[in-house]
mmCIF file with all atom_site columns, C-alpha atoms in Angstrom:
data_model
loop_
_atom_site.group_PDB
_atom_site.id
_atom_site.type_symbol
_atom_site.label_atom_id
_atom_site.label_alt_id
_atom_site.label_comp_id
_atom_site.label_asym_id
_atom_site.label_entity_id
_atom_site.label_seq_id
_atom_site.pdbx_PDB_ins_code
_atom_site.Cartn_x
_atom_site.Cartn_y
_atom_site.Cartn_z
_atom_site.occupancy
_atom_site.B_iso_or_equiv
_atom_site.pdbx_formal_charge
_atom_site.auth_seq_id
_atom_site.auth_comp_id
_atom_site.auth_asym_id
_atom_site.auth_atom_id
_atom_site.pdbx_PDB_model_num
ATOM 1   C CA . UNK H 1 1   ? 0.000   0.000  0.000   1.00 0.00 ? 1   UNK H CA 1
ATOM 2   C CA . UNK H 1 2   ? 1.251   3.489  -0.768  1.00 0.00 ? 2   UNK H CA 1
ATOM 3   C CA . UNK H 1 3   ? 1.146   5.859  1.953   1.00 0.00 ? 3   UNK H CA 1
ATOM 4   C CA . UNK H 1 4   ? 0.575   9.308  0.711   1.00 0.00 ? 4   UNK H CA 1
ATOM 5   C CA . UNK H 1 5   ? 2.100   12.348 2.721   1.00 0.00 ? 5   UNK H CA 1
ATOM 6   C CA . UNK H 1 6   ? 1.507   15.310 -0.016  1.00 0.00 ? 6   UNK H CA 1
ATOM 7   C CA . UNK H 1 7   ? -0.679  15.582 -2.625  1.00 0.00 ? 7   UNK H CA 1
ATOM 8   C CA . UNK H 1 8   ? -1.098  18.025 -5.267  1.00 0.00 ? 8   UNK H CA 1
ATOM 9   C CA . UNK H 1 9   ? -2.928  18.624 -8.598  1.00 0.00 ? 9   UNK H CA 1
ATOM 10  C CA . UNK H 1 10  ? -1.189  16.531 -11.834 1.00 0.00 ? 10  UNK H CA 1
ATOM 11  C CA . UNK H 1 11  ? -0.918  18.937 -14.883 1.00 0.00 ? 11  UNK H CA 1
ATOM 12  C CA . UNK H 1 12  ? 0.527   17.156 -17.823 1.00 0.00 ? 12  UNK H CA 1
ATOM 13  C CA . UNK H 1 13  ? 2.860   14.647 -16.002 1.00 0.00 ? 13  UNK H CA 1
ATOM 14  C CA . UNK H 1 14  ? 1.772   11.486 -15.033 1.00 0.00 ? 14  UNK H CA 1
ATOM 15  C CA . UNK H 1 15  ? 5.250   10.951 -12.964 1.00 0.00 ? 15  UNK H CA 1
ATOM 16  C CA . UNK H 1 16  ? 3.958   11.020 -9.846  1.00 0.00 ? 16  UNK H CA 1
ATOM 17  C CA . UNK H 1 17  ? 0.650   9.525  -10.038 1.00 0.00 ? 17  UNK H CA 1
ATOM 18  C CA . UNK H 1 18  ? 0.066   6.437  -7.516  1.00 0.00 ? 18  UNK H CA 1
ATOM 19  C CA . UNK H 1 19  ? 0.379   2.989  -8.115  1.00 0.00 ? 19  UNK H CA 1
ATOM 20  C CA . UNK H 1 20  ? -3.538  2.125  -9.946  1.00 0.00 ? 20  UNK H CA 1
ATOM 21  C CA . UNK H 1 21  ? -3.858  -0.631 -7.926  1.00 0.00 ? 21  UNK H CA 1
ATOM 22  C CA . UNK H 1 22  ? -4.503  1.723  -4.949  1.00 0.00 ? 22  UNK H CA 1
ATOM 23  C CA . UNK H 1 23  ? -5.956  4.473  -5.929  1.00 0.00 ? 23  UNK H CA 1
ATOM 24  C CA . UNK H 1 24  ? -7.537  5.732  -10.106 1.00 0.00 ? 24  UNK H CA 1
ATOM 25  C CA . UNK H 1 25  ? -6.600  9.346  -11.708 1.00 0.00 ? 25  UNK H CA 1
ATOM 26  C CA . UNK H 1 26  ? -9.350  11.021 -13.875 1.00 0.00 ? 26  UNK H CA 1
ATOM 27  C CA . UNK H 1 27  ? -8.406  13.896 -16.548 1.00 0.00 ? 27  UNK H CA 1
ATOM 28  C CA . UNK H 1 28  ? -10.712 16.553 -15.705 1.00 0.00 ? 28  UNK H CA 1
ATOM 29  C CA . UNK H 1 29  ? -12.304 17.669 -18.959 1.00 0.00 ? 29  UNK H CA 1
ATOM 30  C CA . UNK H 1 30  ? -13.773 21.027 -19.874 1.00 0.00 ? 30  UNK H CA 1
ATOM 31  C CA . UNK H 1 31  ? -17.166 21.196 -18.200 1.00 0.00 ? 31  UNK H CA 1
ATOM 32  C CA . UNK H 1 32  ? -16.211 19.344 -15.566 1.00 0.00 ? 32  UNK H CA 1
ATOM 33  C CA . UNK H 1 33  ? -17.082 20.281 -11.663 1.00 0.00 ? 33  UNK H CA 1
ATOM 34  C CA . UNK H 1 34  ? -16.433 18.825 -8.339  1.00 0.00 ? 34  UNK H CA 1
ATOM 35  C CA . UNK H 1 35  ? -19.728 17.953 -7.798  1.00 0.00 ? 35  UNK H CA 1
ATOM 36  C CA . UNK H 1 36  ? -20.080 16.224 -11.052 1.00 0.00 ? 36  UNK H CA 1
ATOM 37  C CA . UNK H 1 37  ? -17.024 14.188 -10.662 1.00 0.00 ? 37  UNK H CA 1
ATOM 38  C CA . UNK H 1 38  ? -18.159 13.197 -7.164  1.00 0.00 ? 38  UNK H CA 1
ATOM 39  C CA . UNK H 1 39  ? -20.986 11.953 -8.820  1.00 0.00 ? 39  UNK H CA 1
ATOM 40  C CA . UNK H 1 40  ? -19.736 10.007 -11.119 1.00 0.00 ? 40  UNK H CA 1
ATOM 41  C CA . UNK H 1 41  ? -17.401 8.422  -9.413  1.00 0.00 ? 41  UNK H CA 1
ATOM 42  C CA . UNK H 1 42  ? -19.223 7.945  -6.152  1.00 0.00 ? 42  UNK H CA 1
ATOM 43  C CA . UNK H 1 43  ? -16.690 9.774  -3.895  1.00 0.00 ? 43  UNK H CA 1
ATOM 44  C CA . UNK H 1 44  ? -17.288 12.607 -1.439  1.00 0.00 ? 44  UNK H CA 1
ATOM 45  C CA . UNK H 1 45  ? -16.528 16.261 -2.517  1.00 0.00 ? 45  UNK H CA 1
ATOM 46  C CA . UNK H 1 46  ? -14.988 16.987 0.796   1.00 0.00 ? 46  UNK H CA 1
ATOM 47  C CA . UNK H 1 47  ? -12.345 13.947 -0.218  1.00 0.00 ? 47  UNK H CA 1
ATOM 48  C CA . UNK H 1 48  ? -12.108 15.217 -3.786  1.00 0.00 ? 48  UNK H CA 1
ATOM 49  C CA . UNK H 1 49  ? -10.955 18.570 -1.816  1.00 0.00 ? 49  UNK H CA 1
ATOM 50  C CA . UNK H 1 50  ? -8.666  17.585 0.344   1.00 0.00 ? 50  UNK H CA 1
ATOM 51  C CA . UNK H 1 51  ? -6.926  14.408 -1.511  1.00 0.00 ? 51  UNK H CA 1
ATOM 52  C CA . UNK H 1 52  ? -6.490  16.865 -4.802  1.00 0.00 ? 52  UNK H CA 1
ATOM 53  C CA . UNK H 1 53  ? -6.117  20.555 -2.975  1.00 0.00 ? 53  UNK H CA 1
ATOM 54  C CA . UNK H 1 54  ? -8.752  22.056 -4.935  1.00 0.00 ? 54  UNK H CA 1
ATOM 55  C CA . UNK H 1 55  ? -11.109 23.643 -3.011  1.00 0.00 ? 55  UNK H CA 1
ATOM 56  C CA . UNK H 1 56  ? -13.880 25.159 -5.558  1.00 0.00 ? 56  UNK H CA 1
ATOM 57  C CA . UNK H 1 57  ? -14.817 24.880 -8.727  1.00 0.00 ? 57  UNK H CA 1
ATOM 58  C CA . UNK H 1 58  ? -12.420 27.812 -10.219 1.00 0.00 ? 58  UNK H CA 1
ATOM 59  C CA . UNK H 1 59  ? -9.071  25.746 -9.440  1.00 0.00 ? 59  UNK H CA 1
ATOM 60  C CA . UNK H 1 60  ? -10.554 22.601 -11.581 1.00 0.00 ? 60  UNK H CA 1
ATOM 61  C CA . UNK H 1 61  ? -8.824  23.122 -15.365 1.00 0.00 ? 61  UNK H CA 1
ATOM 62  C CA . UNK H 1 62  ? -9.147  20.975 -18.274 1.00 0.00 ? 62  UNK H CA 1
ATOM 63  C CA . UNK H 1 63  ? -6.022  18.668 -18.006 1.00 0.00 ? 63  UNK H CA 1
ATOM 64  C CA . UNK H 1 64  ? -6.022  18.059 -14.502 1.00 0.00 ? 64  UNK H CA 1
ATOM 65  C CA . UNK H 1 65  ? -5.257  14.846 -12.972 1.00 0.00 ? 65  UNK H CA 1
ATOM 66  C CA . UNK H 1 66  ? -7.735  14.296 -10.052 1.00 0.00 ? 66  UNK H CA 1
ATOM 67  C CA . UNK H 1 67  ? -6.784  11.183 -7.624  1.00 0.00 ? 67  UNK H CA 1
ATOM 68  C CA . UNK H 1 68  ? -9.571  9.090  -6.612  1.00 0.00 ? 68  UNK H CA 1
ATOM 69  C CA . UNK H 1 69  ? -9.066  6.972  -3.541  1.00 0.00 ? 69  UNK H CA 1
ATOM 70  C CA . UNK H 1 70  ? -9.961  3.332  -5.180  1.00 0.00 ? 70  UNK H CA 1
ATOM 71  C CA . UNK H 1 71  ? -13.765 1.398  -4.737  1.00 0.00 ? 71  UNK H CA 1
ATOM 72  C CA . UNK H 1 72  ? -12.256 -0.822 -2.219  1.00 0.00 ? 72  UNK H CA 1
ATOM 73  C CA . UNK H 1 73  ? -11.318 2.136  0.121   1.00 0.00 ? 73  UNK H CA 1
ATOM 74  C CA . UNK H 1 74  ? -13.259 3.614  3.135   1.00 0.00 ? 74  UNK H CA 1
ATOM 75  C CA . UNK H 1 75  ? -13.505 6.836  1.692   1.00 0.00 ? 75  UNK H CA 1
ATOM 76  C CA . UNK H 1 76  ? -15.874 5.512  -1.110  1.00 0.00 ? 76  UNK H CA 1
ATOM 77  C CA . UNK H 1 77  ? -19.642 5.358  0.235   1.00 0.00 ? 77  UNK H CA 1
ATOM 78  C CA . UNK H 1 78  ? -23.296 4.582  -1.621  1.00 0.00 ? 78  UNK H CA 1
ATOM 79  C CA . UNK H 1 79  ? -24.501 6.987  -3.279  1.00 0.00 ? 79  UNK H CA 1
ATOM 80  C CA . UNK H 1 80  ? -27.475 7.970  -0.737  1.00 0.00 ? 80  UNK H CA 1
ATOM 81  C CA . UNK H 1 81  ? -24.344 8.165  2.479   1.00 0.00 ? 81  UNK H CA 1
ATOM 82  C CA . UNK H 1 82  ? -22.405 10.318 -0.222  1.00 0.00 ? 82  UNK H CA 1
ATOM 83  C CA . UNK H 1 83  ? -25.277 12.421 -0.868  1.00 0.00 ? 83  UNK H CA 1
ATOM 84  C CA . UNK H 1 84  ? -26.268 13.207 2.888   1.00 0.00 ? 84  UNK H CA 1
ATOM 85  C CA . UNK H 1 85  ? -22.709 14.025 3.975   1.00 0.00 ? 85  UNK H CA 1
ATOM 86  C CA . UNK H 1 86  ? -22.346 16.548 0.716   1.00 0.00 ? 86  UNK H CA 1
ATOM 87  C CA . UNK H 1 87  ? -25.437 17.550 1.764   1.00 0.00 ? 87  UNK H CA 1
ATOM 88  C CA . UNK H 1 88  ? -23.596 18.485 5.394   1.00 0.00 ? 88  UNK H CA 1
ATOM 89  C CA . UNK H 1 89  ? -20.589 19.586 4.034   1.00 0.00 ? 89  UNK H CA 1
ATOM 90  C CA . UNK H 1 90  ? -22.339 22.188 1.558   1.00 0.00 ? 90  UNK H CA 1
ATOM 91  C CA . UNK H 1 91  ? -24.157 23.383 4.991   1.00 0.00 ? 91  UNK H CA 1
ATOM 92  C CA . UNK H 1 92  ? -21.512 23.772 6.788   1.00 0.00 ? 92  UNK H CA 1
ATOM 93  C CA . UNK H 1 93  ? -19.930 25.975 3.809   1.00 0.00 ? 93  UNK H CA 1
ATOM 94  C CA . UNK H 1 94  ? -22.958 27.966 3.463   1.00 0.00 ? 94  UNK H CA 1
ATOM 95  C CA . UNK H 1 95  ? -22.765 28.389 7.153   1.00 0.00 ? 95  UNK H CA 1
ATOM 96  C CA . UNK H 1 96  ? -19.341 29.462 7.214   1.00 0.00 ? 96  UNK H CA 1
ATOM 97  C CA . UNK H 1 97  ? -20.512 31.969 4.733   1.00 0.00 ? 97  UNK H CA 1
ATOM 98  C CA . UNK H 1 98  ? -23.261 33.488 6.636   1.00 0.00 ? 98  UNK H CA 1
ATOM 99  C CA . UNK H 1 99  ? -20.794 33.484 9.525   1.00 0.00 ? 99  UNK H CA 1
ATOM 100 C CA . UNK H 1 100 ? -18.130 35.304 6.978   1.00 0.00 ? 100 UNK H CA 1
ATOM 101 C CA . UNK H 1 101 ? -20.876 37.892 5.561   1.00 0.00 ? 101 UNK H CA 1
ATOM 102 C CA . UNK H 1 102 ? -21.916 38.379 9.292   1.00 0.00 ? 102 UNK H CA 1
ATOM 103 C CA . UNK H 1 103 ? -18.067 39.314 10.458  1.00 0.00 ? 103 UNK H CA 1
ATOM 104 C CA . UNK H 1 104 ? -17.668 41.593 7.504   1.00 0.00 ? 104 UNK H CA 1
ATOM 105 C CA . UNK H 1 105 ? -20.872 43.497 7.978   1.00 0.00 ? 105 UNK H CA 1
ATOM 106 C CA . UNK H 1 106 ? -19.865 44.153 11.781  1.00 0.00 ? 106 UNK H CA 1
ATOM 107 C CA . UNK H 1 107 ? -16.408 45.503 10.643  1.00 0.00 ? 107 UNK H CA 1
ATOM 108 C CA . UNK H 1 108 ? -18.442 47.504 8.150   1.00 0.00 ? 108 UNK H CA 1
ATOM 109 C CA . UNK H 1 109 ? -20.697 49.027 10.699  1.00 0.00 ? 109 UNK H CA 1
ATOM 110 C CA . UNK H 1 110 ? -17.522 48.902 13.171  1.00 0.00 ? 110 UNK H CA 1
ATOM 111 C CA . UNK H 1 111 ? -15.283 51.388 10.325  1.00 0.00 ? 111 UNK H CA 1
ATOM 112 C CA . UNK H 1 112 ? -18.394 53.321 9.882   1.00 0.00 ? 112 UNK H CA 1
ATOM 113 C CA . UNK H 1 113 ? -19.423 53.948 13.330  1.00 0.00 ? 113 UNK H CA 1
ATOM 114 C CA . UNK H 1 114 ? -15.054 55.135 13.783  1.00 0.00 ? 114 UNK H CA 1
ATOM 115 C CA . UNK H 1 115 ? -15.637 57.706 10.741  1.00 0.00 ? 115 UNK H CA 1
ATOM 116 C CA . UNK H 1 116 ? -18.747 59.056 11.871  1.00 0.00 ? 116 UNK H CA 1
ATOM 117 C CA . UNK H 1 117 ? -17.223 59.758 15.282  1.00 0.00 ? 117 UNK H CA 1
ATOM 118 C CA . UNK H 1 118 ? -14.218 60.693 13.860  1.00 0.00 ? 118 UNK H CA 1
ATOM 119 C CA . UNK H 1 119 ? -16.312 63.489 11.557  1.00 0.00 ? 119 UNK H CA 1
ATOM 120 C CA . UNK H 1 120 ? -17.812 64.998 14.722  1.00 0.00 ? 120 UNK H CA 1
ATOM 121 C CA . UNK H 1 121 ? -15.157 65.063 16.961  1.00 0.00 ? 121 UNK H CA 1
ATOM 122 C CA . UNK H 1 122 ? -12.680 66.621 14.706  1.00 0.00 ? 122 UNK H CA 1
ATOM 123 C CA . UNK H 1 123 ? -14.238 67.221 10.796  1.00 0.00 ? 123 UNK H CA 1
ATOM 124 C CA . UNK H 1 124 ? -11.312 63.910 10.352  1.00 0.00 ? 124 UNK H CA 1
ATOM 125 C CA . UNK H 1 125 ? -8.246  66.177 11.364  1.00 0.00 ? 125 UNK H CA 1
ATOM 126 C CA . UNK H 1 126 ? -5.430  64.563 13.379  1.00 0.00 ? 126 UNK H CA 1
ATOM 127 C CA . UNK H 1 127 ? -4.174  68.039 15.004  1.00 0.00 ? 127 UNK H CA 1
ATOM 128 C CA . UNK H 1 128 ? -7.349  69.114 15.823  1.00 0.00 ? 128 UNK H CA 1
ATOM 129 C CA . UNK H 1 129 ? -7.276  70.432 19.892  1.00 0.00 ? 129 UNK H CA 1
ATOM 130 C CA . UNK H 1 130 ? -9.919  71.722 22.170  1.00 0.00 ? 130 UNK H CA 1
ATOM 131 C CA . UNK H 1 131 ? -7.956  72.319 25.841  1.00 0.00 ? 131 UNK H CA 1
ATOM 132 C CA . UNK H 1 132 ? -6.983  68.875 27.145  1.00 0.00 ? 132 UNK H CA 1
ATOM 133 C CA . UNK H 1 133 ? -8.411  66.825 24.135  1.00 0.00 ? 133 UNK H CA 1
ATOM 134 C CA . UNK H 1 134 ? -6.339  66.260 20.801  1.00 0.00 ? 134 UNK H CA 1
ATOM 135 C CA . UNK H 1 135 ? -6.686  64.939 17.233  1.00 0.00 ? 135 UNK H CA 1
ATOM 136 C CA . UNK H 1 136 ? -8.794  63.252 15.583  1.00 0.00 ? 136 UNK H CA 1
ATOM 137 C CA . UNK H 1 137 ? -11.172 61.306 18.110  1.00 0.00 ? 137 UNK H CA 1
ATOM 138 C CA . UNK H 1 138 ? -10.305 64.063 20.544  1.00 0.00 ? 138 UNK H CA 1
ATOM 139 C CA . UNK H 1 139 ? -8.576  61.923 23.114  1.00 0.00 ? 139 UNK H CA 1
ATOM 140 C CA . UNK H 1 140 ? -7.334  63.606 26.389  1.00 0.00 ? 140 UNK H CA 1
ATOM 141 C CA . UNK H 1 141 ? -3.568  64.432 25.862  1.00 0.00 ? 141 UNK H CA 1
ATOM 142 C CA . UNK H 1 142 ? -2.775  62.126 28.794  1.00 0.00 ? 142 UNK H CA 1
ATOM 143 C CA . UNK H 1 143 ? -3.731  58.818 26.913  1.00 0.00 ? 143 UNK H CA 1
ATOM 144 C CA . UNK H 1 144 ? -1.108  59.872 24.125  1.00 0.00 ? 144 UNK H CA 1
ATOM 145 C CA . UNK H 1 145 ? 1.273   60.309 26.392  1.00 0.00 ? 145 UNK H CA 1
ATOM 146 C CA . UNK H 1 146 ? 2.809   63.172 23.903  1.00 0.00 ? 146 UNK H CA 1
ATOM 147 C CA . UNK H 1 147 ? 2.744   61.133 20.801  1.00 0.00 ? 147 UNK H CA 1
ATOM 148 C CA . UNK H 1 148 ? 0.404   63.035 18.697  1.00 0.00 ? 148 UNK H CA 1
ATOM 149 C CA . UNK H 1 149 ? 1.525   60.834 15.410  1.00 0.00 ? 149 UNK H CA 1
ATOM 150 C CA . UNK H 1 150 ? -1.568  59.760 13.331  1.00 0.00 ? 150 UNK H CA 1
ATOM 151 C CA . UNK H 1 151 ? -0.780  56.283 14.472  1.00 0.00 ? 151 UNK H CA 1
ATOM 152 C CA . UNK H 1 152 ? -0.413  56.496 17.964  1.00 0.00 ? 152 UNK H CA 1
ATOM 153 C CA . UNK H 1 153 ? -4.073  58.302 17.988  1.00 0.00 ? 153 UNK H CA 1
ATOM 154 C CA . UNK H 1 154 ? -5.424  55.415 15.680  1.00 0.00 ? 154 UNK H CA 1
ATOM 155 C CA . UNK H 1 155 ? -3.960  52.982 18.006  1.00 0.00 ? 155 UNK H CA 1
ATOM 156 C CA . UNK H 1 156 ? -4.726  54.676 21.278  1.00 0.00 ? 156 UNK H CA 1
ATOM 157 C CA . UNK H 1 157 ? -8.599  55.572 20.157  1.00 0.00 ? 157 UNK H CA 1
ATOM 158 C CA . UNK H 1 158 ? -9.205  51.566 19.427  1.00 0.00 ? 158 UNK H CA 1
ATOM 159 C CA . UNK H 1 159 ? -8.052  50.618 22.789  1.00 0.00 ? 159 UNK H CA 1
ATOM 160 C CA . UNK H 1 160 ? -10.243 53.419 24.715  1.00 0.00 ? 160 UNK H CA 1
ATOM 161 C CA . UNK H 1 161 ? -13.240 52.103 22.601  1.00 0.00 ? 161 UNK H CA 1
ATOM 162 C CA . UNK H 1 162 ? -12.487 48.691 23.280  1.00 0.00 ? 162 UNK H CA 1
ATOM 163 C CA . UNK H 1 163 ? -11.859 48.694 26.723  1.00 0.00 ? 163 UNK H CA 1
ATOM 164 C CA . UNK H 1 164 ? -14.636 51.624 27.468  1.00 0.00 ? 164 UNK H CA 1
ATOM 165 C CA . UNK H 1 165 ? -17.224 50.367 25.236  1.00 0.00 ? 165 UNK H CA 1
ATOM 166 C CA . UNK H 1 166 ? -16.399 47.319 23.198  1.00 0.00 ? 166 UNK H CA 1
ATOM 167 C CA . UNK H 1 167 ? -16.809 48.928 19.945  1.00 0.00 ? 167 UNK H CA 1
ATOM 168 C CA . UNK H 1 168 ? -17.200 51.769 17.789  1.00 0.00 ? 168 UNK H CA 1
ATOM 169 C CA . UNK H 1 169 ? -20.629 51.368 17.320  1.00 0.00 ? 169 UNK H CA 1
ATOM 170 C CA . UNK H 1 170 ? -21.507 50.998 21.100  1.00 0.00 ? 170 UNK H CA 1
ATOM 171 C CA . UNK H 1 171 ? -19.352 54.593 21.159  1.00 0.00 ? 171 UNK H CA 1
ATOM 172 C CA . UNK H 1 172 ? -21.164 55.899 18.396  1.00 0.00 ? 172 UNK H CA 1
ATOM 173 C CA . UNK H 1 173 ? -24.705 54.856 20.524  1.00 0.00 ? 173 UNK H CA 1
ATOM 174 C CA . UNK H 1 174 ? -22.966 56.855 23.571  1.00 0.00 ? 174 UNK H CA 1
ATOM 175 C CA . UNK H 1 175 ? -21.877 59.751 21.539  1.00 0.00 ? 175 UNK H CA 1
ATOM 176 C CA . UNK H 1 176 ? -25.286 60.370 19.921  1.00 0.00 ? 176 UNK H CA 1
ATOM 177 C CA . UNK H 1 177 ? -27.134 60.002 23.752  1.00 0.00 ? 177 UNK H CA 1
ATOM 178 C CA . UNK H 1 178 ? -24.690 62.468 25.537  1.00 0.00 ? 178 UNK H CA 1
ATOM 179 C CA . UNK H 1 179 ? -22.532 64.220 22.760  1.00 0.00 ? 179 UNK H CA 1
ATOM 180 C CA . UNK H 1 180 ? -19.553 62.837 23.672  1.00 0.00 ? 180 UNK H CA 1
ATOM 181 C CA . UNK H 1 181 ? -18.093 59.555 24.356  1.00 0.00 ? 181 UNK H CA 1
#
């Protein structure tokens, strides 16, 4: 039996393809998808994935070797325990989507909620002063510790928020109550 550490994709060598006893290679041919090929040969996308490296659809190109872990082998199911657990797996993606979209609209609102307090406090201007507060998110002059670089007040403002309220848009929600945050 052949123990395989690496694997990668096969483009028009056949060198290192396994021994066919163990395991098949298909040519992927123009048209072809993972789902497609998992059909027709009865294997799992999630092991077409991970054996080849290909992860979607738009790394598949005509020419490709794909290896396919033999009949005899655990990894090939019936079709109906095949189906359910690309059924799962194409869940769990979509899941990991949501979760993805999710993330990226909070650092949207986040980035937006930063600006808008950024706007009022100081029109966006990092030497912007009013007595004890400074810059651009008007920090006291303490908290800077007399670094007044655009960097120190980006990093300095996150840390207040985060520590004081979590996030920019919980310090946006102060800031529009009381005018200040």
């Amino acid at each position: 039996m052949l123990a395989i550490v690496s694997i990668s994709i096969y483009r028009k060598s056949t060198n290192n393809i396994a021994d066919a006893n163990t395991n098949s290679v298909v040519t992927v041919k123009s048209g072809d998808t993972l789902e497609n090929l998992s059909d027709k040969y009865n294997v799992f996308i999630s092991m077409l994935k991970s054996t080849n490296g290909k992860y979607d659809n738009s790394q598949l190109l005509p020419g490709d070797h794909l290896l396919l872990l033999n009949g005899n082998n655990k990894n090939s199911y019936s079709k109906e325990k095949k189906d359910v657990v690309d059924k799962q797996q194409k869940s769990k993606d979509q899941d990991l989507d949501a979760k993805e979209n999710a993330e990226n609209q909070w650092n949207q609102a986040n980035a937006d909620a930063k600006a808008w307090i950024s706007f009022h406090e100081s029109t966006d201007s990092y030497t912007a002063q009013n007595g004890q507060y400074y810059g651009r998110y008007q920090l006291d002059k303490n908290y800077l510790g007399g670094n007044y670089s655009p960097e120190n007040q980006e990093q300095v403002a996150n840390q207040y928020v985060s520590d004081r309220y979590g996030s920019w848009i919980n310090a946006k929600a102060h800031w529009v109550s009381n005018n200040w945050y």
